[in-house]
Amino acid sequence: MRSMSGSRRNSGSSLVSSSSASSNLSHLEEDTWILWGRIVNEWDEWRRKKDKLLKELIRKGIPHHFRAIVWQLLGNATDMPVKNQYSELLKMSSPCEKLIRRDIARTYPEHEFFKGQDSLGQEVLFNVMKAYSLVDREVGYCQGSAFIVGLLLMQMPEEEAFCVFVRLMQEYRLRELFKPTMAELGLCIYQFEYLLQEQLPELNVHFRSQSFHTSMYASSWFLTLFLTFLPMPVATRIFDIFMYEGLEIIFRVGMAILQYNQTDLIQLDMEGMSQHFQKVIPHQFDSCPDKLILRAYQVKYNPKRMKKLRTENRLLKQRIETLEKYTELFVTGLQTQLEQSRLQEAELLGALKEMQDKVLDIEKRSSSLPDENNVAQLQDELKLVKLRELETLHSFREMQDTVTELNQRWQVHMSKGGGGHWKESPKKNALNELQDKLMGVRLREAQAQAELKEVKLKAIQLESQNQIHSKLIGRHEVESAAMQERLQQLAGQNKGLQAQLTEMKRKQAELDCKSKEEVMAVRLREADSMAAMAELRQKIAELEIQKEEGLIQGQLNHSDSRQYITQLRDQIGELKNEFLECILLVIFVIWSPM
């Protein structure tokens, strides 16, 4: 009690209106104060021996001035080692500081304790959120948790609020709610949808028809414990019970709200329902929070069934993860095959391009070869060269004959003249004249020989060129034939490659279509199996609940009770067998080859 009264810094910002401790207190209020004072001082004994009575008192509401100490006692947070680390944590820096600063202004913006950028409320809220982000680096800071810390700070100093918040995160499943994966939130939504389907089937069908998903309105209920949805006095009453009973009260209150508003919600579309949740529902229980609490405990809530749902959700999650891994491996395999097909296609296209280039090169080289007209022209020129060579030889022979004839005449002339006639002047002149003629003939002969040599050289050159051209023509003819044959081979290979490419594209398209169909078939089979499993689970749950709640007790009292029990057990056994068959079917679908 001394700790409670000495630690309250902002009692003026109370959540639930209560009278001050003065002489004007009524007798009933005095009794309540005395009772709760006794509970706090004898806490261990009340938890051991009077737990049921304590539960009823908490459901009726903890007095405002006792909330700080009672919440610490309920959370077992009165003496935590982490409290001694708080001052040291504040000296450290956190990677979440900017994010925390950004969200602080959005936390209870209308509350006096948190108004203003430099208000005491915002400062201590920042301290607690920063300290926790350093203690639990996996969670760090998550939006929504500041509202819970803000409520604690309205009741107690920041050190005690930090300790209670650490305990809430560790022991009340809140840490799982605020993890980056938010797996616990998904489980809570799954369990809440089961309650909705079981207890309000018409509303559930209407929600589904309007695509009004449970997460759209219930996520904030679990993340902020109704602190952002209901007025503060009502939300604080729910938090009292949460500190004692945990998340069960969130399920109960949520179902009570939906039951109370079912008639109105069924008549609204999606937008109308959203407006109804935002503007109408939060103020329905302002004047009487007890009415909501009473309705909440009229909701059917089976802890064992909820535990089974938790197990089922975990198993389903594991199966889904297994299926996702298998699907991922299958898709990876398809992608690998697709990449290989694309590589083969690229190789084929490259080979096709290379073949086409070779064909073009051969065509160019073939076009540069001499055609039949060029060959005929070369042959005609060769014939003309040979004719000129023959004419030259004929002229040379005639000249030789002329020279021979002159020599003979000269010899005859010499033989007729004799040696005595040399001294005569006319004879000398005739001799000189003959010598000159002879020299002229010899000169012409030498010239003719030079010309003959030139003609022979040209003839040899022309003959060599003729031989070269003949060889070139023969070689070009061989190469042309080989190139034509190679061209035909390349054309055949080109057609074959194009046929292979077309076939590979067709197979690839068939493979893509087949893979999509197989994946879709697997998903359809999985959905059918899951639906059958859900239906069988519901039937089994209904029979078990009927059996547990004694709804069939009257039938068991008849004379044929044994027969009825036998039939009932057989029916349950058949349903369980069907359930096992569905499970085996799902496993078969998951592990069967595509």
Coordinates of C-alpha atoms in Angstrom, one line a residue:
M1 CA 0.0 0.0 0.0
R2 CA 2.8 2.4 0.8
S3 CA 4.4 1.6 -2.6
M4 CA 1.1 2.2 -4.3
S5 CA 0.4 5.5 -2.7
G6 CA 4.0 6.8 -3.0
S7 CA 4.5 5.9 -6.7
R8 CA 1.5 7.6 -8.3
R9 CA 2.7 10.7 -10.2
N10 CA -0.3 11.3 -12.4
S11 CA -3.3 10.2 -10.5
G12 CA -5.2 13.2 -11.9
S13 CA -5.3 11.3 -15.3
S14 CA -7.4 8.4 -14.0
L15 CA -9.0 6.0 -16.4
V16 CA -12.1 5.0 -14.4
S17 CA -13.8 7.8 -12.5
S18 CA -13.6 7.1 -8.7
S19 CA -14.1 9.3 -5.7
S20 CA -11.2 10.6 -3.7
A21 CA -10.5 9.0 -0.3
S22 CA -12.3 11.5 1.8
S23 CA -14.9 11.6 4.6
N24 CA -17.6 11.6 1.9
L25 CA -17.0 8.0 1.0
S26 CA -20.0 5.8 1.3
H27 CA -20.1 2.8 3.5
L28 CA -19.9 0.5 0.4
E29 CA -16.8 2.3 -0.9
E30 CA -15.2 2.1 2.5
D31 CA -15.8 -1.7 2.5
T32 CA -14.3 -2.0 -1.1
W33 CA -11.2 -0.1 0.0
I34 CA -10.8 -2.2 3.1
L35 CA -11.3 -5.4 1.1
W36 CA -8.8 -4.5 -1.6
G37 CA -6.3 -3.3 1.0
R38 CA -6.6 -6.6 2.7
I39 CA -6.2 -8.4 -0.6
V40 CA -3.0 -6.5 -1.4
N41 CA -1.5 -7.1 2.1
E42 CA -2.5 -10.8 2.1
W43 CA -1.9 -11.4 -1.6
D44 CA -0.1 -14.8 -1.4
E45 CA -2.9 -16.2 0.8
W46 CA -5.6 -15.0 -1.5
R47 CA -4.0 -16.5 -4.5
R48 CA -3.7 -19.8 -2.8
K49 CA -7.0 -20.1 -0.9
K50 CA -9.4 -17.6 -2.3
D51 CA -8.5 -17.6 -6.0
K52 CA -12.1 -17.9 -7.2
L53 CA -13.3 -15.0 -5.1
L54 CA -10.4 -12.9 -6.3
K55 CA -11.3 -13.7 -9.9
E56 CA -14.9 -12.5 -9.3
L57 CA -13.7 -9.3 -7.7
I58 CA -11.3 -8.6 -10.6
R59 CA -14.1 -9.2 -13.1
K60 CA -16.2 -6.6 -11.2
G61 CA -13.3 -4.1 -11.6
I62 CA -10.2 -3.2 -9.6
P63 CA -10.5 0.2 -7.8
H64 CA -8.5 2.8 -9.7
H65 CA -6.0 3.6 -6.9
F66 CA -5.3 -0.1 -6.4
R67 CA -4.6 -0.9 -10.0
A68 CA -0.9 -0.1 -10.0
I69 CA 0.0 -2.5 -7.2
V70 CA -2.6 -5.2 -8.2
W71 CA -1.3 -5.2 -11.8
Q72 CA 2.2 -5.6 -10.5
L73 CA 1.1 -8.4 -8.2
L74 CA -0.9 -10.2 -10.9
G75 CA 2.0 -10.0 -13.3
N76 CA 4.5 -11.0 -10.6
A77 CA 6.5 -7.9 -11.5
T78 CA 7.1 -6.4 -8.1
D79 CA 10.7 -7.6 -7.7
M80 CA 12.3 -8.1 -11.1
P81 CA 16.1 -8.0 -11.7
V82 CA 15.5 -6.0 -15.0
K83 CA 14.3 -3.1 -12.9
N84 CA 17.9 -2.5 -11.7
Q85 CA 19.0 -2.3 -15.4
Y86 CA 16.5 0.4 -16.4
S87 CA 18.6 3.4 -15.6
E88 CA 21.6 1.9 -17.5
L89 CA 19.4 1.1 -20.5
L90 CA 18.3 4.7 -20.8
K91 CA 21.9 5.8 -21.2
M92 CA 22.3 3.5 -24.3
S93 CA 21.2 4.3 -27.8
S94 CA 18.6 2.2 -29.6
P95 CA 18.2 1.7 -33.4
C96 CA 14.4 2.1 -32.9
E97 CA 14.6 5.6 -31.4
K98 CA 13.5 7.5 -34.5
L99 CA 10.5 5.1 -35.0
I100 CA 9.5 5.4 -31.4
R101 CA 9.7 9.2 -31.5
R102 CA 7.5 9.3 -34.7
D103 CA 4.7 7.1 -33.1
I104 CA 4.7 8.7 -29.6
A105 CA 2.6 11.7 -30.8
R106 CA 0.0 9.3 -32.1
T107 CA -0.4 7.5 -28.7
Y108 CA -3.4 8.8 -26.7
P109 CA -3.2 12.3 -28.4
E110 CA -6.2 13.6 -26.6
H111 CA -5.1 12.5 -23.1
E112 CA -3.8 15.2 -20.9
F113 CA -0.8 13.2 -19.7
F114 CA 0.5 12.7 -23.3
K115 CA -0.5 16.0 -24.8
G116 CA 2.4 18.2 -26.1
Q117 CA 5.7 17.3 -27.7
D118 CA 7.7 17.8 -24.5
S119 CA 5.1 16.5 -22.0
L120 CA 6.1 14.2 -19.2
G121 CA 3.9 11.4 -20.6
Q122 CA 5.6 11.4 -24.0
E123 CA 9.1 11.5 -22.3
V124 CA 8.5 8.5 -20.0
L125 CA 6.7 6.6 -22.8
F126 CA 9.8 7.1 -25.0
N127 CA 12.0 5.9 -22.1
V128 CA 10.1 2.7 -21.5
M129 CA 9.8 1.8 -25.2
K130 CA 13.5 2.5 -25.8
A131 CA 14.5 0.4 -22.8
Y132 CA 12.4 -2.6 -24.0
S133 CA 13.8 -2.3 -27.5
L134 CA 17.3 -2.8 -26.0
V135 CA 16.2 -5.7 -23.8
D136 CA 14.4 -7.6 -26.6
R137 CA 16.2 -6.8 -29.8
E138 CA 14.3 -9.4 -31.8
V139 CA 11.0 -7.6 -31.3
G140 CA 12.6 -4.2 -30.8
Y141 CA 9.6 -1.8 -31.2
C142 CA 6.3 -2.6 -32.7
Q143 CA 3.4 -0.3 -33.4
G144 CA 0.5 -0.8 -31.0
S145 CA 2.6 -1.8 -28.0
A146 CA 2.9 1.9 -27.0
F147 CA -0.8 2.0 -26.1
I148 CA -0.3 -0.8 -23.6
V149 CA 2.8 1.0 -22.1
G150 CA 0.8 4.2 -22.1
L151 CA -2.0 2.6 -20.0
L152 CA 0.6 1.3 -17.5
L153 CA 2.2 4.7 -17.2
M154 CA -1.2 6.2 -16.3
Q155 CA -1.2 4.0 -13.3
M156 CA 2.5 3.7 -12.1
P157 CA 6.0 5.2 -12.5
E158 CA 8.1 4.3 -15.5
E159 CA 10.3 1.8 -13.7
E160 CA 7.3 -0.3 -12.5
A161 CA 5.6 0.1 -15.9
F162 CA 8.7 -1.2 -17.6
C163 CA 8.8 -4.3 -15.4
V164 CA 5.1 -5.0 -15.9
F165 CA 5.4 -4.6 -19.7
V166 CA 8.4 -7.0 -19.8
R167 CA 6.3 -9.5 -17.8
L168 CA 3.4 -9.0 -20.2
M169 CA 5.6 -9.7 -23.2
Q170 CA 7.2 -12.7 -21.7
E171 CA 4.3 -14.4 -19.9
Y172 CA 1.1 -13.2 -21.7
R173 CA 1.9 -14.2 -25.3
L174 CA 2.3 -10.5 -26.3
R175 CA 5.8 -11.0 -27.4
E176 CA 4.7 -13.6 -30.0
L177 CA 2.0 -11.1 -31.1
F178 CA 4.6 -8.4 -31.7
K179 CA 7.3 -10.5 -33.4
P180 CA 8.1 -9.5 -37.0
T181 CA 6.4 -12.6 -38.3
M182 CA 3.3 -11.9 -36.1
A183 CA 2.6 -15.7 -36.1
E184 CA 0.7 -15.5 -32.8
L185 CA -1.6 -12.9 -34.3
G186 CA -2.4 -15.2 -37.2
L187 CA -3.2 -18.0 -34.7
C188 CA -5.5 -15.7 -32.7
I189 CA -7.3 -14.7 -35.9
Y190 CA -7.7 -18.4 -36.8
Q191 CA -9.1 -19.2 -33.4
F192 CA -11.5 -16.2 -33.5
E193 CA -12.7 -17.2 -37.0
Y194 CA -13.5 -20.7 -35.6
L195 CA -15.6 -19.2 -32.8
L196 CA -17.3 -16.9 -35.3
Q197 CA -18.1 -19.8 -37.7
E198 CA -19.4 -22.0 -34.8
Q199 CA -21.5 -19.4 -32.9
L200 CA -22.5 -16.8 -35.5
P201 CA -22.6 -18.7 -38.8
E202 CA -25.0 -16.3 -40.5
L203 CA -22.8 -13.3 -39.7
N204 CA -19.7 -15.3 -40.8
V205 CA -21.3 -16.0 -44.2
H206 CA -22.2 -12.3 -44.5
F207 CA -18.7 -11.3 -43.7
R208 CA -17.3 -13.7 -46.3
S209 CA -19.8 -12.5 -49.0
Q210 CA -18.7 -8.9 -48.4
S211 CA -15.0 -9.9 -48.3
F212 CA -14.9 -8.4 -44.8
H213 CA -12.0 -10.3 -43.4
T214 CA -11.5 -10.9 -39.7
S215 CA -8.1 -9.3 -39.6
M216 CA -9.7 -6.0 -40.8
Y217 CA -11.4 -5.4 -37.5
A218 CA -10.0 -7.9 -35.0
S219 CA -6.2 -7.4 -35.4
S220 CA -6.2 -4.2 -33.3
W221 CA -8.3 -6.0 -30.6
F222 CA -5.5 -8.4 -30.0
L223 CA -2.5 -6.1 -30.6
T224 CA -3.8 -3.2 -28.3
L225 CA -6.2 -5.2 -26.1
F226 CA -9.2 -3.0 -27.1
L227 CA -7.3 0.2 -25.9
T228 CA -7.7 1.8 -29.4
F229 CA -11.2 0.5 -30.0
L230 CA -13.2 1.1 -26.8
P231 CA -13.4 4.1 -24.5
M232 CA -10.7 4.1 -21.8
P233 CA -12.9 3.1 -18.8
V234 CA -14.3 0.1 -20.6
A235 CA -10.9 -0.9 -22.0
T236 CA -9.3 -0.6 -18.6
R237 CA -11.9 -3.0 -17.1
I238 CA -11.0 -5.5 -19.9
F239 CA -7.3 -5.0 -19.1
D240 CA -8.0 -5.8 -15.4
I241 CA -9.3 -9.2 -16.4
F242 CA -6.6 -9.7 -19.0
M243 CA -4.0 -9.3 -16.3
Y244 CA -5.6 -12.3 -14.5
E245 CA -7.0 -14.5 -17.2
G246 CA -4.9 -13.6 -20.3
L247 CA -6.1 -13.4 -23.9
E248 CA -9.3 -15.4 -23.2
I249 CA -11.1 -12.2 -22.3
I250 CA -10.2 -10.7 -25.7
F251 CA -11.9 -13.6 -27.5
R252 CA -14.9 -13.3 -25.2
V253 CA -15.3 -9.6 -25.5
G254 CA -14.9 -9.7 -29.3
M255 CA -17.5 -12.4 -29.7
A256 CA -19.9 -10.5 -27.3
I257 CA -19.5 -7.4 -29.4
L258 CA -20.3 -9.3 -32.6
Q259 CA -23.3 -11.1 -31.0
Y260 CA -24.7 -7.7 -29.8
N261 CA -24.4 -6.2 -33.3
Q262 CA -25.2 -9.2 -35.5
T263 CA -28.6 -8.0 -36.6
D264 CA -27.3 -4.6 -37.7
L265 CA -24.2 -5.9 -39.4
I266 CA -26.0 -8.4 -41.5
Q267 CA -28.0 -5.6 -43.2
L268 CA -24.8 -3.5 -44.1
D269 CA -22.4 -3.8 -46.9
M270 CA -18.6 -3.6 -46.5
E271 CA -18.4 0.2 -46.2
G272 CA -21.4 0.3 -43.9
M273 CA -19.8 -2.3 -41.6
S274 CA -16.6 -0.4 -41.5
Q275 CA -18.4 2.8 -40.5
H276 CA -20.4 0.8 -37.9
F277 CA -17.2 -0.6 -36.3
Q278 CA -15.6 2.9 -36.2
K279 CA -18.5 5.1 -35.0
V280 CA -21.2 3.0 -33.4
I281 CA -19.8 0.0 -31.6
P282 CA -17.1 1.8 -29.5
H283 CA -19.8 3.9 -27.7
Q284 CA -22.4 1.2 -27.1
F285 CA -21.2 0.4 -23.6
D286 CA -20.0 3.8 -22.3
S287 CA -22.5 4.0 -19.6
C288 CA -22.4 0.4 -18.4
P289 CA -19.1 -1.6 -18.9
D290 CA -20.6 -4.3 -16.7
K291 CA -23.1 -5.1 -19.4
L292 CA -20.3 -5.9 -21.9
I293 CA -18.4 -8.0 -19.3
L294 CA -21.6 -9.9 -18.5
R295 CA -22.2 -10.6 -22.2
A296 CA -18.6 -11.7 -22.6
Y297 CA -18.9 -14.4 -20.0
Q298 CA -22.1 -15.7 -21.6
V299 CA -20.0 -16.5 -24.7
K300 CA -19.2 -20.2 -25.1
Y301 CA -15.5 -20.6 -24.8
N302 CA -13.9 -24.0 -24.5
P303 CA -10.2 -23.7 -23.5
K304 CA -9.5 -27.3 -24.5
R305 CA -10.9 -26.8 -27.9
M306 CA -8.9 -23.6 -28.3
K307 CA -5.8 -25.5 -27.4
K308 CA -6.6 -28.1 -30.0
L309 CA -7.0 -25.3 -32.6
R310 CA -3.6 -24.0 -31.6
T311 CA -2.2 -27.5 -32.3
E312 CA -4.1 -27.8 -35.5
N313 CA -3.0 -24.4 -36.7
R314 CA 0.6 -25.4 -35.9
L315 CA 0.3 -28.6 -37.9
L316 CA -1.4 -26.9 -40.7
K317 CA 1.3 -24.2 -40.7
Q318 CA 4.0 -26.9 -40.9
R319 CA 2.2 -28.7 -43.7
I320 CA 1.8 -25.4 -45.6
E321 CA 5.5 -24.6 -45.1
T322 CA 6.3 -28.1 -46.3
L323 CA 4.1 -27.6 -49.3
E324 CA 5.6 -24.2 -50.0
K325 CA 9.1 -25.7 -49.8
Y326 CA 8.1 -28.5 -52.2
T327 CA 6.4 -26.0 -54.5
E328 CA 9.4 -23.8 -54.3
L329 CA 11.7 -26.8 -55.2
F330 CA 9.3 -27.7 -58.1
V331 CA 9.2 -24.1 -59.3
T332 CA 13.0 -23.9 -59.0
G333 CA 13.3 -27.1 -61.1
L334 CA 10.9 -25.7 -63.7
Q335 CA 12.9 -22.5 -63.8
T336 CA 16.1 -24.5 -64.2
Q337 CA 14.6 -26.5 -67.1
L338 CA 13.4 -23.2 -68.6
E339 CA 16.8 -21.7 -68.4
Q340 CA 18.4 -24.8 -69.9
S341 CA 15.8 -24.7 -72.7
R342 CA 16.6 -21.0 -73.3
L343 CA 20.3 -21.7 -73.4
Q344 CA 19.7 -24.5 -75.9
E345 CA 17.5 -22.2 -77.9
A346 CA 20.3 -19.6 -77.8
E347 CA 22.9 -22.1 -78.9
L348 CA 20.6 -23.3 -81.7
L349 CA 20.0 -19.7 -82.8
G350 CA 23.8 -19.1 -82.8
A351 CA 24.5 -22.2 -84.8
L352 CA 21.7 -21.2 -87.2
K353 CA 23.2 -17.7 -87.6
E354 CA 26.6 -19.2 -88.2
M355 CA 25.3 -21.5 -90.9
Q356 CA 23.5 -18.6 -92.5
D357 CA 26.7 -16.6 -92.5
K358 CA 28.6 -19.5 -94.1
V359 CA 25.9 -19.8 -96.8
L360 CA 26.2 -16.1 -97.6
D361 CA 30.0 -16.3 -97.8
I362 CA 29.8 -19.3 -100.1
E363 CA 27.3 -17.4 -102.3
K364 CA 29.6 -14.4 -102.4
R365 CA 32.6 -16.5 -103.3
S366 CA 30.6 -18.4 -105.9
S367 CA 29.5 -15.1 -107.5
S368 CA 33.1 -14.0 -107.8
L369 CA 34.1 -17.1 -109.9
P370 CA 34.3 -16.7 -113.7
D371 CA 31.1 -17.8 -115.5
E372 CA 30.8 -19.7 -118.8
N373 CA 31.0 -16.5 -120.9
N374 CA 34.3 -15.4 -119.3
V375 CA 35.8 -18.9 -119.9
A376 CA 34.8 -18.8 -123.5
Q377 CA 36.3 -15.3 -123.9
L378 CA 39.5 -16.5 -122.4
Q379 CA 39.6 -19.4 -124.8
D380 CA 39.0 -17.1 -127.8
E381 CA 41.9 -14.9 -126.7
L382 CA 44.1 -17.9 -126.3
K383 CA 43.3 -19.0 -129.9
L384 CA 44.2 -15.5 -131.2
V385 CA 47.5 -15.5 -129.3
K386 CA 48.4 -18.9 -130.9
L387 CA 47.5 -17.5 -134.4
R388 CA 49.7 -14.5 -133.8
E389 CA 52.5 -16.8 -132.7
L390 CA 52.1 -18.9 -135.8
E391 CA 52.2 -15.7 -138.0
T392 CA 55.3 -14.5 -136.2
L393 CA 57.0 -17.9 -136.8
H394 CA 56.1 -17.8 -140.5
S395 CA 57.5 -14.3 -140.8
F396 CA 60.7 -15.3 -139.0
R397 CA 61.1 -18.3 -141.4
E398 CA 60.6 -16.1 -144.4
M399 CA 63.3 -13.7 -143.1
Q400 CA 65.6 -16.6 -142.5
D401 CA 65.1 -17.7 -146.1
T402 CA 65.8 -14.2 -147.3
V403 CA 69.0 -14.0 -145.4
T404 CA 70.1 -17.4 -146.7
E405 CA 69.3 -16.4 -150.2
L406 CA 71.4 -13.2 -149.8
N407 CA 74.3 -15.2 -148.4
Q408 CA 74.2 -17.5 -151.3
R409 CA 74.2 -14.6 -153.8
W410 CA 77.1 -13.0 -151.9
Q411 CA 79.1 -16.2 -152.1
V412 CA 78.3 -16.5 -155.9
H413 CA 79.2 -12.9 -156.4
M414 CA 82.6 -13.4 -154.6
S415 CA 83.3 -16.5 -156.5
K416 CA 82.7 -14.8 -159.9
G417 CA 84.7 -11.6 -159.2
G418 CA 88.1 -13.1 -158.3
G419 CA 91.0 -11.6 -156.4
G420 CA 92.3 -9.2 -159.2
H421 CA 89.4 -7.1 -159.3
W422 CA 89.6 -5.7 -155.8
K423 CA 91.7 -2.9 -156.5
E424 CA 89.4 -1.4 -159.0
S425 CA 87.4 1.4 -157.8
P426 CA 84.0 0.4 -159.1
K427 CA 84.4 -3.0 -157.6
K428 CA 85.2 -1.4 -154.2
N429 CA 82.2 0.6 -154.5
A430 CA 80.0 -2.4 -155.3
L431 CA 81.6 -4.3 -152.5
N432 CA 81.0 -1.6 -150.1
E433 CA 77.5 -1.4 -151.2
L434 CA 77.0 -5.1 -150.8
Q435 CA 78.6 -4.9 -147.4
D436 CA 76.2 -2.2 -146.4
K437 CA 73.3 -4.2 -147.6
L438 CA 74.6 -7.2 -145.8
M439 CA 74.9 -5.1 -142.6
G440 CA 71.5 -3.8 -143.1
V441 CA 70.2 -7.4 -143.6
R442 CA 72.0 -8.5 -140.5
L443 CA 70.6 -5.6 -138.5
R444 CA 67.2 -6.5 -139.7
E445 CA 67.9 -10.1 -138.8
A446 CA 69.0 -9.1 -135.3
Q447 CA 65.9 -7.0 -135.0
A448 CA 63.8 -9.8 -136.2
Q449 CA 65.5 -12.2 -133.7
A450 CA 64.8 -9.7 -130.9
E451 CA 61.2 -9.5 -132.0
L452 CA 61.1 -13.2 -132.2
K453 CA 62.4 -13.6 -128.7
E454 CA 59.9 -11.1 -127.5
V455 CA 57.1 -13.0 -129.3
K456 CA 58.3 -16.2 -127.8
L457 CA 58.4 -14.7 -124.4
K458 CA 54.9 -13.4 -124.8
A459 CA 53.8 -16.8 -126.1
I460 CA 55.4 -18.5 -123.1
Q461 CA 53.6 -16.0 -120.8
L462 CA 50.4 -16.5 -122.6
E463 CA 50.8 -20.2 -122.4
S464 CA 51.6 -20.0 -118.6
Q465 CA 48.5 -17.8 -118.1
N466 CA 46.5 -20.2 -120.2
Q467 CA 47.7 -23.1 -117.9
I468 CA 47.0 -21.0 -114.8
H469 CA 43.5 -20.1 -116.0
S470 CA 42.9 -23.7 -116.9
K471 CA 43.9 -24.8 -113.4
L472 CA 41.9 -22.0 -111.8
I473 CA 38.9 -22.9 -113.9
G474 CA 39.2 -26.5 -112.9
R475 CA 39.8 -25.7 -109.2
H476 CA 36.8 -23.2 -109.2
E477 CA 34.7 -25.8 -110.8
V478 CA 35.6 -28.3 -108.1
E479 CA 35.2 -25.7 -105.3
S480 CA 31.9 -24.6 -106.9
A481 CA 30.6 -28.2 -106.9
A482 CA 31.8 -28.7 -103.3
M483 CA 30.3 -25.4 -102.2
Q484 CA 27.0 -26.3 -103.8
E485 CA 27.1 -29.6 -102.0
R486 CA 28.0 -27.9 -98.7
L487 CA 25.3 -25.3 -99.4
Q488 CA 22.8 -28.1 -99.7
Q489 CA 24.1 -29.7 -96.5
L490 CA 23.8 -26.4 -94.6
A491 CA 20.3 -25.8 -95.9
G492 CA 19.4 -29.3 -94.7
Q493 CA 21.0 -28.6 -91.3
N494 CA 19.2 -25.2 -91.2
K495 CA 15.9 -26.9 -91.7
G496 CA 16.8 -29.5 -89.1
L497 CA 17.8 -26.8 -86.6
Q498 CA 14.6 -24.8 -87.3
A499 CA 12.6 -28.0 -86.8
Q500 CA 14.4 -28.7 -83.5
L501 CA 13.9 -25.1 -82.4
T502 CA 10.2 -25.3 -83.2
E503 CA 9.9 -28.6 -81.4
M504 CA 11.7 -27.3 -78.3
K505 CA 9.4 -24.2 -78.2
R506 CA 6.4 -26.5 -78.4
K507 CA 7.7 -28.7 -75.7
Q508 CA 8.6 -25.7 -73.5
A509 CA 5.1 -24.3 -74.0
E510 CA 3.6 -27.7 -73.1
L511 CA 5.9 -28.0 -70.1
D512 CA 4.9 -24.5 -68.8
C513 CA 1.2 -25.3 -69.4
K514 CA 1.5 -28.7 -67.7
S515 CA 3.4 -27.3 -64.7
K516 CA 0.7 -24.6 -64.2
E517 CA -2.0 -27.2 -64.5
E518 CA -0.3 -29.5 -62.1
V519 CA 0.3 -26.7 -59.5
M520 CA -3.3 -25.7 -59.9
A521 CA -4.5 -29.3 -59.5
V522 CA -2.3 -29.7 -56.4
R523 CA -3.8 -26.5 -54.9
L524 CA -7.3 -27.6 -55.7
R525 CA -6.8 -31.0 -54.2
E526 CA -5.2 -29.4 -51.1
A527 CA -8.1 -27.0 -50.8
D528 CA -10.7 -29.8 -51.1
S529 CA -8.8 -31.9 -48.5
M530 CA -8.5 -28.9 -46.2
A531 CA -12.2 -28.2 -46.5
A532 CA -13.1 -31.9 -45.9
M533 CA -10.8 -31.8 -42.9
A534 CA -12.4 -28.7 -41.5
E535 CA -15.8 -30.2 -41.9
L536 CA -14.8 -33.4 -40.2
R537 CA -13.1 -31.5 -37.4
Q538 CA -16.3 -29.5 -36.9
K539 CA -18.4 -32.6 -36.8
I540 CA -16.1 -34.3 -34.3
A541 CA -15.9 -31.1 -32.2
E542 CA -19.7 -30.8 -32.1
L543 CA -20.1 -34.5 -31.0
E544 CA -17.3 -34.0 -28.4
I545 CA -18.9 -30.8 -27.1
Q546 CA -22.3 -32.4 -26.9
K547 CA -20.8 -35.3 -25.0
E548 CA -18.8 -33.0 -22.6
E549 CA -21.7 -30.7 -21.9
G550 CA -24.2 -33.5 -21.2
L551 CA -26.6 -32.4 -23.9
I552 CA -27.3 -36.1 -24.6
Q553 CA -27.7 -37.0 -21.0
G554 CA -31.5 -37.5 -21.4
Q555 CA -31.0 -40.0 -24.2
L556 CA -28.4 -41.9 -22.1
N557 CA -31.0 -42.5 -19.4
H558 CA -33.3 -44.5 -21.7
S559 CA -33.5 -48.3 -21.7
D560 CA -31.5 -48.5 -24.9
S561 CA -28.7 -46.3 -23.6
R562 CA -26.0 -48.9 -24.3
Q563 CA -27.1 -49.2 -27.9
Y564 CA -27.1 -45.4 -28.3
I565 CA -23.6 -45.1 -26.7
T566 CA -22.4 -47.8 -29.1
Q567 CA -23.9 -46.0 -32.1
L568 CA -22.4 -42.7 -30.9
R569 CA -19.0 -44.2 -30.5
D570 CA -19.2 -45.9 -33.9
Q571 CA -20.2 -42.6 -35.4
I572 CA -17.3 -40.8 -33.8
G573 CA -15.0 -43.6 -34.9
E574 CA -16.2 -43.3 -38.5
L575 CA -15.6 -39.5 -38.4
K576 CA -12.1 -40.0 -37.0
N577 CA -11.3 -42.5 -39.7
E578 CA -12.5 -40.1 -42.4
F579 CA -10.5 -37.4 -40.7
L580 CA -7.4 -39.6 -40.8
E581 CA -8.1 -40.5 -44.5
C582 CA -8.2 -36.8 -45.3
I583 CA -4.9 -36.2 -43.5
L584 CA -3.3 -39.1 -45.4
L585 CA -4.8 -37.6 -48.6
V586 CA -3.2 -34.2 -47.9
I587 CA 0.1 -35.9 -47.1
F588 CA -0.2 -37.9 -50.4
V589 CA -1.0 -34.7 -52.3
I590 CA 2.0 -32.9 -50.8
W591 CA 4.5 -35.7 -51.4
S592 CA 3.2 -37.2 -54.6
P593 CA 5.3 -36.5 -57.7
M594 CA 3.9 -33.9 -60.0

